Amino acid sequence: IKNTEIHPEGAIFARGACDDKGQMYMHVKALEYMSKNNELPCNVKFMIEGEEEVGSEHLGWFIEKNKEKLQNDVILISDTGMIAPDVPSITTGL
């Protein structure tokens, strides 16, 4: 965490902090909070794919071999665009 002119209160500077790892960590922490407070209304599964930057060579194979384990009602993807750095954005379709 570094204080900068743009972020005088401090900001996280790390490889992937704002491209997937940060978003993934946000989901994990939200799940942790909801679990601790008995507020989790459904079953949750995480599939964290770490090969995106090199073509996701093994993703197709993994999905094919784990169809039953991966069955779900909703998928949440944390790799979409934002309107602007100061405007929270939610993409509702890809």
Tab-separated table of C-alpha atoms in Angstrom:
chain	number	residue	atom	x	y	z
A	1	ILE	CA	0.000	0.000	0.000
A	2	LYS	CA	1.493	3.304	-1.133
A	3	ASN	CA	0.420	6.885	-0.651
A	4	THR	CA	0.586	8.867	-3.878
A	5	GLU	CA	-0.548	12.261	-5.107
A	6	ILE	CA	-3.590	10.617	-6.684
A	7	HIS	CA	-4.191	8.332	-3.675
A	8	PRO	CA	-3.084	10.265	-0.566
A	9	GLU	CA	-5.015	7.814	1.623
A	10	GLY	CA	-3.091	4.899	0.090
A	11	ALA	CA	-3.673	2.441	-2.745
A	12	ILE	CA	-2.717	-1.161	-3.404
A	13	PHE	CA	0.067	-1.574	-5.967
A	14	ALA	CA	0.639	-5.218	-6.930
A	15	ARG	CA	0.620	-7.362	-10.042
A	16	GLY	CA	-3.029	-8.125	-10.790
A	17	ALA	CA	-4.389	-6.018	-7.919
A	18	CYS	CA	-6.921	-4.421	-10.265
A	19	ASP	CA	-7.170	-7.094	-12.966
A	20	ASP	CA	-8.917	-10.120	-11.569
A	21	LYS	CA	-6.965	-10.835	-8.384
A	22	GLY	CA	-8.434	-7.814	-6.622
A	23	GLN	CA	-11.948	-8.628	-7.786
A	24	MET	CA	-11.544	-12.301	-6.890
A	25	TYR	CA	-10.333	-11.350	-3.419
A	26	MET	CA	-13.358	-9.071	-2.990
A	27	HIS	CA	-15.671	-12.031	-3.670
A	28	VAL	CA	-13.763	-14.261	-1.236
A	29	LYS	CA	-13.933	-11.600	1.492
A	30	ALA	CA	-17.662	-11.036	0.860
A	31	LEU	CA	-18.260	-14.787	1.178
A	32	GLU	CA	-16.194	-14.851	4.358
A	33	TYR	CA	-18.215	-11.984	5.850
A	34	MET	CA	-21.565	-13.506	4.888
A	35	SER	CA	-20.551	-16.915	6.248
A	36	LYS	CA	-19.404	-15.481	9.588
A	37	ASN	CA	-22.666	-13.584	9.961
A	38	ASN	CA	-24.957	-16.425	8.834
A	39	GLU	CA	-26.118	-14.325	5.883
A	40	LEU	CA	-25.257	-16.702	3.050
A	41	PRO	CA	-28.576	-17.566	1.352
A	42	CYS	CA	-27.238	-20.061	-1.176
A	43	ASN	CA	-24.509	-22.488	-2.171
A	44	VAL	CA	-21.380	-20.812	-3.573
A	45	LYS	CA	-18.686	-22.281	-5.807
A	46	PHE	CA	-15.520	-20.533	-6.903
A	47	MET	CA	-13.662	-21.317	-10.101
A	48	ILE	CA	-10.548	-19.193	-10.187
A	49	GLU	CA	-8.765	-19.530	-13.512
A	50	GLY	CA	-5.169	-18.339	-13.488
A	51	GLU	CA	-4.145	-18.864	-17.110
A	52	GLU	CA	-6.087	-16.021	-18.709
A	53	GLU	CA	-3.019	-14.050	-19.689
A	54	VAL	CA	-1.504	-17.046	-21.506
A	55	GLY	CA	-4.573	-18.277	-23.372
A	56	SER	CA	-6.367	-20.447	-20.760
A	57	GLU	CA	-4.949	-23.610	-22.327
A	58	HIS	CA	-6.421	-25.941	-19.682
A	59	LEU	CA	-9.787	-24.254	-19.078
A	60	GLY	CA	-11.730	-26.153	-21.762
A	61	TRP	CA	-10.403	-29.494	-20.531
A	62	PHE	CA	-11.197	-28.612	-16.912
A	63	ILE	CA	-14.774	-27.591	-17.728
A	64	GLU	CA	-15.345	-30.704	-19.834
A	65	LYS	CA	-14.085	-33.006	-17.061
A	66	ASN	CA	-16.011	-31.232	-14.268
A	67	LYS	CA	-19.433	-30.465	-15.767
A	68	GLU	CA	-21.373	-31.849	-12.797
A	69	LYS	CA	-19.263	-30.026	-10.202
A	70	LEU	CA	-19.617	-26.768	-12.129
A	71	GLN	CA	-23.415	-26.846	-12.515
A	72	ASN	CA	-24.885	-23.558	-11.318
A	73	ASP	CA	-27.739	-21.092	-11.561
A	74	VAL	CA	-25.653	-17.931	-11.792
A	75	ILE	CA	-22.128	-17.107	-12.977
A	76	LEU	CA	-20.308	-14.001	-11.795
A	77	ILE	CA	-17.287	-12.878	-13.823
A	78	SER	CA	-15.003	-10.195	-12.450
A	79	ASP	CA	-13.133	-9.236	-15.593
A	80	THR	CA	-15.133	-6.508	-17.267
A	81	GLY	CA	-14.661	-2.820	-17.929
A	82	MET	CA	-15.404	0.225	-15.824
A	83	ILE	CA	-16.852	3.486	-17.113
A	84	ALA	CA	-14.213	5.496	-15.221
A	85	PRO	CA	-11.891	4.985	-12.234
A	86	ASP	CA	-14.271	6.922	-9.985
A	87	VAL	CA	-17.526	5.338	-11.292
A	88	PRO	CA	-18.450	1.888	-9.936
A	89	SER	CA	-19.707	-0.191	-12.866
A	90	ILE	CA	-21.658	-3.420	-13.197
A	91	THR	CA	-21.759	-5.272	-16.520
A	92	THR	CA	-24.983	-7.260	-16.751
A	93	GLY	CA	-24.311	-9.148	-19.960
A	94	LEU	CA	-21.360	-10.388	-21.984
